[in-house]
Coordinates of C-alpha atoms in Angstrom, one line a residue:
Chain A
M40 CA 416.4 45.0 -6.3
A41 CA 414.3 47.5 -4.6
T42 CA 415.9 50.8 -3.7
K43 CA 417.0 51.0 -0.1
I44 CA 415.5 53.6 2.3
G45 CA 418.2 56.2 2.8
A46 CA 419.9 55.6 -0.6
Q47 CA 421.2 58.8 -2.2
E48 CA 421.3 59.8 -5.8
G49 CA 421.7 63.2 -7.5
G50 CA 421.2 65.2 -4.3
K51 CA 418.2 63.3 -3.3
V52 CA 417.5 60.8 -0.5
Y53 CA 415.1 57.8 -0.8
R54 CA 412.5 58.3 2.0
F55 CA 409.4 56.2 1.3
A56 CA 409.1 52.7 -0.2
P57 CA 406.4 52.0 -2.8
A58 CA 404.2 50.2 -0.2
E59 CA 404.2 53.3 2.0
R60 CA 403.2 55.6 -0.9
V61 CA 400.6 53.2 -2.3
A62 CA 399.0 52.8 1.1
H63 CA 399.1 56.6 1.7
W64 CA 397.3 57.4 -1.5
V65 CA 394.8 54.5 -1.4
H66 CA 393.9 55.6 2.1
T67 CA 393.6 59.3 0.9
I68 CA 391.3 58.4 -1.9
C69 CA 389.1 56.3 0.3
F70 CA 389.0 58.9 3.0
F71 CA 387.9 61.6 0.7
L72 CA 385.2 59.4 -0.9
L73 CA 384.0 58.6 2.6
L74 CA 384.1 62.2 3.6
L75 CA 382.1 63.4 0.7
T76 CA 379.5 60.6 0.9
G77 CA 379.4 61.1 4.7
L78 CA 378.8 64.8 4.3
A79 CA 376.0 64.1 1.9
V80 CA 374.2 62.4 4.7
F81 CA 375.5 64.4 7.7
W82 CA 375.0 67.9 6.4
P83 CA 371.5 69.3 5.6
G84 CA 373.1 71.1 2.6
G85 CA 374.8 67.9 1.4
N86 CA 372.3 67.1 -1.3
A87 CA 374.5 68.8 -3.9
I88 CA 377.4 66.5 -2.9
A89 CA 375.1 63.5 -3.1
S90 CA 374.2 64.3 -6.7
L91 CA 377.9 63.9 -7.6
F92 CA 377.4 60.2 -6.8
G93 CA 374.0 59.9 -8.3
G94 CA 371.8 60.8 -5.4
I95 CA 371.7 60.3 -1.7
Q96 CA 370.9 56.6 -1.7
V97 CA 373.8 55.9 -4.1
A98 CA 376.0 58.0 -1.9
R99 CA 375.0 55.9 1.1
I100 CA 375.9 52.7 -0.7
V101 CA 379.2 54.2 -1.9
H102 CA 380.0 55.1 1.7
R103 CA 379.5 51.5 2.8
V104 CA 381.4 50.0 -0.2
V105 CA 384.4 52.3 0.2
A106 CA 384.6 51.6 3.9
F107 CA 386.1 48.2 3.0
P108 CA 389.2 49.4 1.2
Y109 CA 389.5 52.2 3.8
A110 CA 389.6 49.6 6.6
I111 CA 391.7 47.0 4.9
V112 CA 393.9 48.0 2.0
A113 CA 396.4 50.3 3.6
L114 CA 397.1 47.8 6.4
V115 CA 397.5 44.9 4.1
V116 CA 399.8 46.8 1.7
L117 CA 401.9 48.1 4.6
F118 CA 402.3 44.9 6.5
G119 CA 402.5 42.7 3.5
W120 CA 404.8 44.7 1.3
A121 CA 406.9 46.8 3.6
P122 CA 406.8 45.2 7.1
E123 CA 410.1 46.7 8.1
Q124 CA 409.2 50.3 7.3
T125 CA 405.7 49.8 8.8
K126 CA 407.1 48.5 12.1
E127 CA 409.5 51.5 12.2
W128 CA 406.7 53.9 11.4
L129 CA 404.5 52.5 14.2
R130 CA 407.5 52.3 16.6
I131 CA 408.4 55.9 16.0
S132 CA 404.8 57.2 16.0
W133 CA 403.9 55.6 19.3
S134 CA 407.0 56.5 21.2
W135 CA 406.7 60.0 22.7
S136 CA 409.3 61.8 24.7
K137 CA 409.5 65.3 26.2
E138 CA 411.2 66.5 23.0
D139 CA 408.1 65.8 21.0
L140 CA 406.0 68.0 23.3
V141 CA 408.7 70.7 23.0
F142 CA 408.4 70.3 19.2
V143 CA 404.6 70.6 19.1
A144 CA 404.7 73.6 21.5
G145 CA 407.2 75.4 19.4
Y146 CA 405.8 74.7 16.0
M147 CA 403.3 77.6 15.7
P148 CA 405.9 80.0 14.2
E149 CA 406.8 77.3 11.6
L150 CA 403.1 77.0 10.7
M151 CA 403.0 80.8 10.2
G152 CA 406.0 80.6 7.8
R153 CA 408.6 81.6 10.3
H154 CA 411.5 79.6 11.6
N155 CA 412.0 78.4 15.1
P156 CA 415.7 77.4 15.5
N157 CA 415.1 75.8 18.9
L158 CA 412.9 72.9 17.7
P159 CA 414.2 69.5 18.7
E160 CA 415.6 67.3 16.0
A161 CA 413.3 64.8 14.4
D162 CA 413.9 61.2 13.3
K163 CA 412.0 59.9 10.3
F164 CA 408.8 61.6 11.5
N165 CA 408.5 64.8 13.5
A166 CA 406.1 65.1 16.4
G167 CA 403.4 66.6 14.3
E168 CA 403.6 63.7 11.8
K169 CA 403.6 61.2 14.6
F170 CA 400.5 62.7 16.0
N171 CA 398.9 62.6 12.6
S172 CA 399.8 58.9 12.3
I173 CA 398.3 58.1 15.7
L174 CA 395.2 60.1 14.9
T175 CA 394.8 58.3 11.5
L176 CA 395.1 54.9 13.2
V177 CA 392.9 55.7 16.2
T178 CA 390.1 57.5 14.3
G179 CA 390.3 55.0 11.5
F180 CA 389.7 52.2 14.0
G181 CA 387.0 54.2 15.6
L182 CA 385.3 55.0 12.4
V183 CA 385.3 51.4 11.2
V184 CA 384.0 50.0 14.5
T185 CA 381.3 52.6 15.0
G186 CA 380.4 52.3 11.3
I187 CA 379.9 48.6 11.6
I188 CA 377.6 49.2 14.6
M189 CA 375.6 51.9 12.8
W190 CA 375.3 49.7 9.7
F191 CA 374.0 46.6 11.6
P192 CA 372.2 48.1 14.6
N193 CA 370.1 45.0 15.2
F194 CA 373.2 43.0 16.2
F195 CA 374.2 45.4 19.0
P196 CA 372.6 46.7 22.2
K197 CA 370.7 49.9 21.8
W198 CA 373.0 51.9 24.2
L199 CA 376.0 51.0 22.1
V200 CA 374.3 51.9 18.8
R201 CA 373.4 55.3 20.2
L202 CA 377.0 55.8 21.4
A203 CA 378.4 54.9 18.0
Y204 CA 376.9 58.1 16.4
P205 CA 378.8 60.6 18.6
F206 CA 382.1 58.7 18.2
H207 CA 381.7 58.4 14.5
D208 CA 381.3 62.2 14.4
L209 CA 384.1 62.9 16.8
S210 CA 386.4 60.7 14.8
W211 CA 385.8 62.1 11.3
L212 CA 385.7 65.7 12.6
G213 CA 389.0 65.2 14.5
M214 CA 390.7 63.5 11.5
S215 CA 389.5 66.2 9.2
A216 CA 390.8 68.9 11.5
M217 CA 394.2 67.2 11.4
L218 CA 393.9 66.7 7.6
V219 CA 393.5 70.5 7.1
I220 CA 396.9 71.0 8.7
H221 CA 398.4 68.0 6.9
I222 CA 397.3 69.4 3.5
Y223 CA 398.3 72.9 4.4
L224 CA 401.8 71.8 5.2
S225 CA 402.3 69.4 2.4
V226 CA 400.7 71.4 -0.5
I227 CA 400.9 75.1 0.5
H228 CA 403.6 75.6 3.1
P229 CA 406.8 76.9 1.4
R230 CA 409.4 74.8 3.2
M231 CA 407.4 71.8 4.2
R232 CA 405.7 71.0 0.8
A233 CA 409.0 69.4 -0.4
A234 CA 407.7 66.5 1.7
L235 CA 404.9 65.9 -0.9
E236 CA 407.5 64.8 -3.5
G237 CA 408.7 62.2 -1.0
M238 CA 405.2 60.7 -0.9
I239 CA 404.9 60.7 -4.7
S240 CA 408.3 59.6 -6.0
G241 CA 409.8 58.4 -2.8
W242 CA 412.7 60.8 -3.1
V243 CA 413.3 64.1 -1.2
D244 CA 416.0 66.7 -1.5
K245 CA 419.0 65.9 0.6
E246 CA 418.9 69.4 2.2
F247 CA 415.3 69.0 3.1
A248 CA 416.0 65.7 4.8
Q249 CA 419.0 67.1 6.6
E250 CA 417.0 70.1 7.9
H251 CA 413.8 68.5 8.8
Y252 CA 414.7 64.9 9.7
P253 CA 418.4 65.2 10.9
K254 CA 418.3 62.2 13.2
W255 CA 416.8 60.0 10.5
Y256 CA 419.2 61.4 7.9
R257 CA 422.3 60.7 10.0
R258 CA 420.9 57.2 10.9
V259 CA 420.1 55.9 7.5
A260 CA 422.5 57.9 5.3
T261 CA 425.6 57.0 7.2
G262 CA 425.0 53.4 7.0
A263 CA 424.1 52.8 10.6
G264 CA 420.7 51.1 10.8
K265 CA 420.6 51.0 7.0
K266 CA 418.3 48.4 5.5
Chain B
M5 CA 349.5 76.2 22.8
A6 CA 350.6 72.7 22.4
K7 CA 347.9 70.1 21.9
T8 CA 348.4 66.4 22.6
L9 CA 346.7 63.0 23.1
Y10 CA 345.6 61.7 26.5
V11 CA 345.0 57.9 26.7
D12 CA 343.1 56.8 29.8
T13 CA 344.0 53.0 29.8
T14 CA 341.3 52.3 32.4
K15 CA 338.7 53.1 29.8
C16 CA 340.3 51.2 27.0
L17 CA 338.5 48.1 25.8
A18 CA 341.1 47.1 23.2
C19 CA 338.5 47.3 20.5
R20 CA 341.3 48.5 18.3
G21 CA 339.0 50.9 16.4
C22 CA 341.9 53.5 16.8
E23 CA 344.2 51.2 14.8
V24 CA 341.7 50.9 12.0
A25 CA 340.8 54.6 12.0
C26 CA 344.5 55.5 11.8
K27 CA 345.0 53.2 8.9
Q28 CA 341.9 54.5 7.1
W29 CA 342.6 58.2 7.5
N30 CA 346.3 57.9 6.7
G31 CA 345.8 55.5 3.8
L32 CA 348.0 52.8 5.3
K33 CA 348.0 49.3 4.1
A34 CA 347.1 46.4 6.4
D35 CA 350.2 44.6 7.8
I36 CA 348.9 41.0 7.8
R37 CA 350.8 38.6 9.9
S38 CA 350.2 35.2 11.3
M39 CA 348.7 34.5 14.7
R40 CA 351.4 34.6 17.4
G41 CA 349.4 33.5 20.4
S42 CA 348.2 36.9 21.5
Y43 CA 345.1 38.9 21.0
Q44 CA 347.4 41.8 20.2
T45 CA 346.9 42.6 16.5
K46 CA 350.2 44.3 15.8
E47 CA 353.5 43.3 17.2
G48 CA 354.8 46.8 17.1
Y49 CA 355.1 50.0 15.0
A50 CA 355.8 49.6 11.3
P51 CA 356.1 52.0 8.4
Q52 CA 352.4 51.3 7.8
T53 CA 351.4 51.1 11.4
Y54 CA 351.4 54.4 13.4
T55 CA 349.4 53.3 16.4
L56 CA 348.6 50.0 18.1
V57 CA 347.0 48.6 21.3
N58 CA 349.6 46.8 23.3
M59 CA 348.1 43.9 25.3
R60 CA 349.7 42.4 28.4
E61 CA 348.3 39.8 30.8
L62 CA 348.8 40.4 34.5
P63 CA 348.2 37.4 36.8
T64 CA 346.1 38.4 39.7
D65 CA 346.2 37.0 43.3
D66 CA 343.1 35.0 42.9
G67 CA 344.7 33.0 40.0
G68 CA 343.0 35.0 37.3
V69 CA 344.3 37.4 34.7
R70 CA 344.0 41.2 34.4
W71 CA 344.4 42.7 31.0
L72 CA 346.6 45.8 30.6
F73 CA 345.6 47.6 27.4
G74 CA 348.0 50.3 26.2
K75 CA 347.0 52.3 23.2
R76 CA 350.2 54.0 22.0
Q77 CA 351.5 56.1 19.2
C78 CA 354.3 58.7 18.8
M79 CA 354.7 60.7 22.1
H80 CA 355.2 64.0 20.2
C81 CA 357.8 64.8 22.9
T82 CA 358.5 68.4 23.9
E83 CA 362.2 67.4 23.9
A84 CA 362.0 65.3 20.7
T85 CA 365.1 63.1 20.3
C86 CA 364.2 62.5 16.6
M87 CA 364.3 66.2 15.9
M88 CA 367.7 66.5 17.6
V89 CA 369.4 63.7 15.6
C90 CA 367.9 64.1 12.2
P91 CA 370.8 65.1 9.9
K92 CA 368.6 66.5 7.3
D93 CA 366.4 68.8 9.5
A94 CA 363.5 66.8 8.1
I95 CA 361.6 66.6 11.4
S96 CA 359.8 69.6 12.8
R97 CA 357.1 70.6 15.2
T98 CA 353.8 72.0 14.0
E99 CA 352.1 75.0 15.6
E100 CA 349.7 72.6 17.4
G101 CA 352.6 70.6 18.9
A102 CA 352.8 67.6 16.6
V103 CA 356.3 66.3 15.7
V104 CA 356.2 65.5 11.9
I105 CA 358.6 64.2 9.3
D106 CA 358.9 66.0 6.0
Q107 CA 359.0 63.1 3.6
D108 CA 360.7 65.2 0.9
K109 CA 363.7 65.8 3.1
C110 CA 363.8 62.4 4.8
I111 CA 366.5 60.1 3.4
G112 CA 365.6 57.0 5.5
C113 CA 368.9 57.0 7.3
G114 CA 367.3 55.7 10.5
Y115 CA 369.0 58.0 13.0
C116 CA 365.7 58.9 14.5
A117 CA 364.6 55.2 14.6
Q118 CA 367.8 54.2 16.4
N119 CA 367.7 57.0 19.0
C120 CA 364.0 57.5 19.8
P121 CA 363.5 56.4 23.4
F122 CA 360.1 54.9 22.4
E123 CA 361.4 53.3 19.2
V124 CA 358.5 54.9 17.3
P125 CA 359.9 56.0 13.9
Q126 CA 360.0 53.1 11.3
V127 CA 362.2 53.1 8.2
D128 CA 360.7 51.7 5.1
Q129 CA 363.8 50.2 3.5
K130 CA 362.2 50.0 0.1
L131 CA 361.0 53.6 -0.1
K132 CA 364.1 54.8 2.0
K133 CA 361.7 57.0 4.0
T134 CA 360.8 57.0 7.7
F135 CA 357.2 57.0 8.9
K136 CA 355.5 57.6 12.2
C137 CA 352.3 59.1 13.7
T138 CA 351.7 62.7 12.6
L139 CA 349.1 63.4 15.3
C140 CA 346.9 63.7 12.2
A141 CA 348.5 67.1 11.6
D142 CA 346.4 67.5 8.5
R143 CA 343.2 67.0 10.4
V144 CA 344.2 69.1 13.3
A145 CA 345.3 72.0 11.1
N146 CA 341.7 72.0 9.8
G147 CA 340.0 72.0 13.1
L148 CA 339.4 68.2 13.4
I149 CA 340.8 65.9 16.1
P150 CA 343.1 62.9 15.3
A151 CA 341.3 59.9 13.8
C152 CA 342.1 57.6 16.8
A153 CA 340.6 60.1 19.2
K154 CA 337.6 60.7 17.0
T155 CA 336.8 57.0 16.7
C156 CA 337.4 55.9 20.3
P157 CA 334.0 54.7 21.6
T158 CA 334.7 54.9 25.3
G159 CA 336.5 58.3 25.4
A160 CA 339.8 56.6 26.4
I161 CA 341.6 58.6 23.8
Q162 CA 341.2 62.4 24.1
F163 CA 342.8 65.2 22.2
G164 CA 343.1 68.8 23.3
E165 CA 345.2 71.4 25.0
R166 CA 347.9 69.7 26.9
E167 CA 347.4 71.8 30.0
E168 CA 343.6 71.0 30.2
L169 CA 344.2 67.3 29.5
L170 CA 346.9 67.3 32.2
E171 CA 344.5 68.6 34.7
K172 CA 341.9 66.0 33.7
A173 CA 344.5 63.2 33.9
R174 CA 345.7 64.2 37.3
A175 CA 342.2 64.3 38.7
R176 CA 341.6 60.8 37.1
L177 CA 344.8 59.5 38.6
A178 CA 343.7 60.6 42.1
E179 CA 340.3 58.8 41.4
I180 CA 341.9 55.4 40.4
K181 CA 344.7 55.4 43.0
G182 CA 342.4 53.5 45.4
L183 CA 341.8 50.7 42.9
F184 CA 345.3 50.8 41.3
P185 CA 347.8 51.9 43.9
N186 CA 350.7 51.7 41.3
A187 CA 348.8 54.0 38.9
Y188 CA 351.1 56.4 37.1
L189 CA 350.6 59.3 34.7
Y190 CA 353.1 58.7 31.9
G191 CA 354.2 61.6 29.7
E192 CA 353.7 64.3 32.4
K193 CA 357.5 64.7 33.1
E194 CA 358.9 62.3 30.5
V195 CA 361.0 63.8 27.6
G196 CA 360.1 67.3 28.6
G197 CA 356.4 66.5 28.5
A198 CA 354.7 64.4 26.0
A199 CA 351.5 62.6 25.1
L200 CA 349.8 61.4 28.3
Y201 CA 349.1 57.8 29.2
L202 CA 347.3 57.1 32.4
L203 CA 348.6 53.6 33.4
T204 CA 347.3 51.4 36.1
E205 CA 350.7 49.8 36.8
A206 CA 354.4 50.9 36.3
P207 CA 355.3 51.7 32.7
S208 CA 357.4 48.5 32.4
Y209 CA 354.2 46.5 32.7
Y210 CA 353.0 48.1 29.5
G211 CA 356.3 47.6 27.7
L212 CA 357.2 51.3 28.0
P213 CA 360.5 52.8 29.0
R214 CA 360.9 53.5 32.7
A215 CA 359.2 56.5 34.4
G216 CA 361.2 59.7 34.0
T217 CA 362.6 58.7 30.7
Q218 CA 364.4 61.6 29.0
V219 CA 366.4 62.2 25.8
P220 CA 369.1 59.4 25.8
W221 CA 372.4 60.6 27.4
Q222 CA 374.3 59.4 24.3
V223 CA 372.3 61.8 22.2
K224 CA 373.0 64.7 24.6
F225 CA 376.7 63.7 24.6
W226 CA 376.5 63.8 20.8
K227 CA 374.7 67.0 20.3
Y228 CA 376.1 69.1 23.1
F229 CA 379.6 67.7 23.3
A230 CA 380.9 65.5 20.5
R231 CA 379.7 67.5 17.5
P232 CA 380.5 71.0 18.8
V233 CA 383.9 69.9 20.0
G234 CA 384.7 68.3 16.6
E235 CA 383.4 71.3 14.7
I236 CA 385.4 73.7 16.9
A237 CA 388.6 71.5 16.3
L238 CA 387.9 71.6 12.5
G239 CA 387.2 75.3 12.5
A240 CA 390.4 76.0 14.6
T241 CA 392.7 74.1 12.3
A242 CA 391.1 75.8 9.3
L243 CA 391.8 79.2 10.9
V244 CA 395.4 78.2 11.6
A245 CA 395.8 77.2 8.0
L246 CA 394.3 80.4 6.7
A247 CA 396.5 82.4 9.1
G248 CA 399.5 80.4 7.9
I249 CA 398.7 81.3 4.3
F250 CA 398.3 84.9 5.3
F251 CA 401.5 85.2 7.3
T252 CA 403.5 83.1 4.8
Y253 CA 402.4 84.7 1.5
V254 CA 400.9 88.1 2.4
A255 CA 402.6 89.4 5.5
K256 CA 405.8 87.6 4.5
P257 CA 408.5 86.9 7.1
K258 CA 411.7 88.9 6.9
P259 CA 414.5 86.9 5.3
E260 CA 416.5 86.6 8.5
H261 CA 417.6 83.0 7.9
P262 CA 418.5 81.0 4.9
V263 CA 415.4 79.3 3.7
A264 CA 415.6 75.5 3.6
K265 CA 419.2 75.6 2.3
G266 CA 422.5 75.0 3.9
G267 CA 423.4 72.9 6.8
S268 CA 421.0 74.0 9.5
A269 CA 420.9 71.1 11.9
H270 CA 417.5 71.9 13.1
G271 CA 414.3 70.2 12.1
N272 CA 411.1 72.1 11.3

């Protein structure tokens, strides 16, 4: 039987189901392939990147091919394999309260390696992670829709095709901006990078969960709302 | 000083010598298609077709037909949309004012083709390169005039300093206003100034974008808002991350609280 979210073992808490982790990494790989092949076209100096793929024309084809798993796989895996966790993730991500704004406003010292003791308590995802999730969904949708329009311009009115370009750029630049912080926190930041283990093995340290996601920890680890 | 083409459509006979001269000078293959019920030889621009004579029939009051002949080619706009959108900086302007594509840099992405208000650039999907009129930049650089202007038997196509041609065209416009009250000088104000077409009717009668056409608003939104805003956002978060690395690992925080251990009930 699959390990339950919130299960504890050896000082660790189970945080992410296999579906969540697989979806995360498939999406990551797709995004980076799309980012590189996109830069090959977008950026005048991108020819060096293009040669990694075998030339600019191959890079353009890779961009279109990878767009399919980028658009589909994560959603299929999440809804097909872990519908409960996915619904919870979406519910938490899309419900915002004043506390979340307080969290975002007070997070700068944390980013700089300091501690802000006045941050509101987070559930399974803190406000920054919620914003990251929303941005991933919104820009992902935007990139796919504008990408289809740019790929098949003859099927769409000219004004819409022309509008697809700026929104494709806004979406990837916005997502990349968020991604810089996401990677900084999960790989470099001394107290937040413990989260990375949660996305690899599924397990995080109990202390980490208690400190960073107290509401979630109390909710799932005490049995209330336990799946 | 910028040079350009001036087409006086009232003098055009639709002999299509310009189409042939263009193909000959630029070494472009014929684009053979079946008869489509019009005298117009070419349906539109193509990778191998830089110029064409557009033909329209205008019913007259006495039940007859008046031909509208519109020789057209790249407008070589002063505010060139193609130059703004090209992601590879492959499109530039020559000293003489021609907007030209550097075929070595072009990747055939079609951004210019999709955004050009006149739909001039054409992507060759086999070669993955985009082609359009060069204003015979090679001829002009050597003191010659473009092939279309050179071959035109009636003087409908003229090439020269834009200012001089503009004066000529304005005088001619005043001349023909009596005969064609809707006459319009296209290219005077459009896209920051471009090749000049003296039309006897409104531009739409010639299948041209409306009078006063400028760089598409979507392109302006893209270049002056979307991309800078996105790049600033990306630059800002990169700075935050760099600052974070500096303040976390170089200018380290004083250990005033237990790091990530113990029962602090606060999230981070």
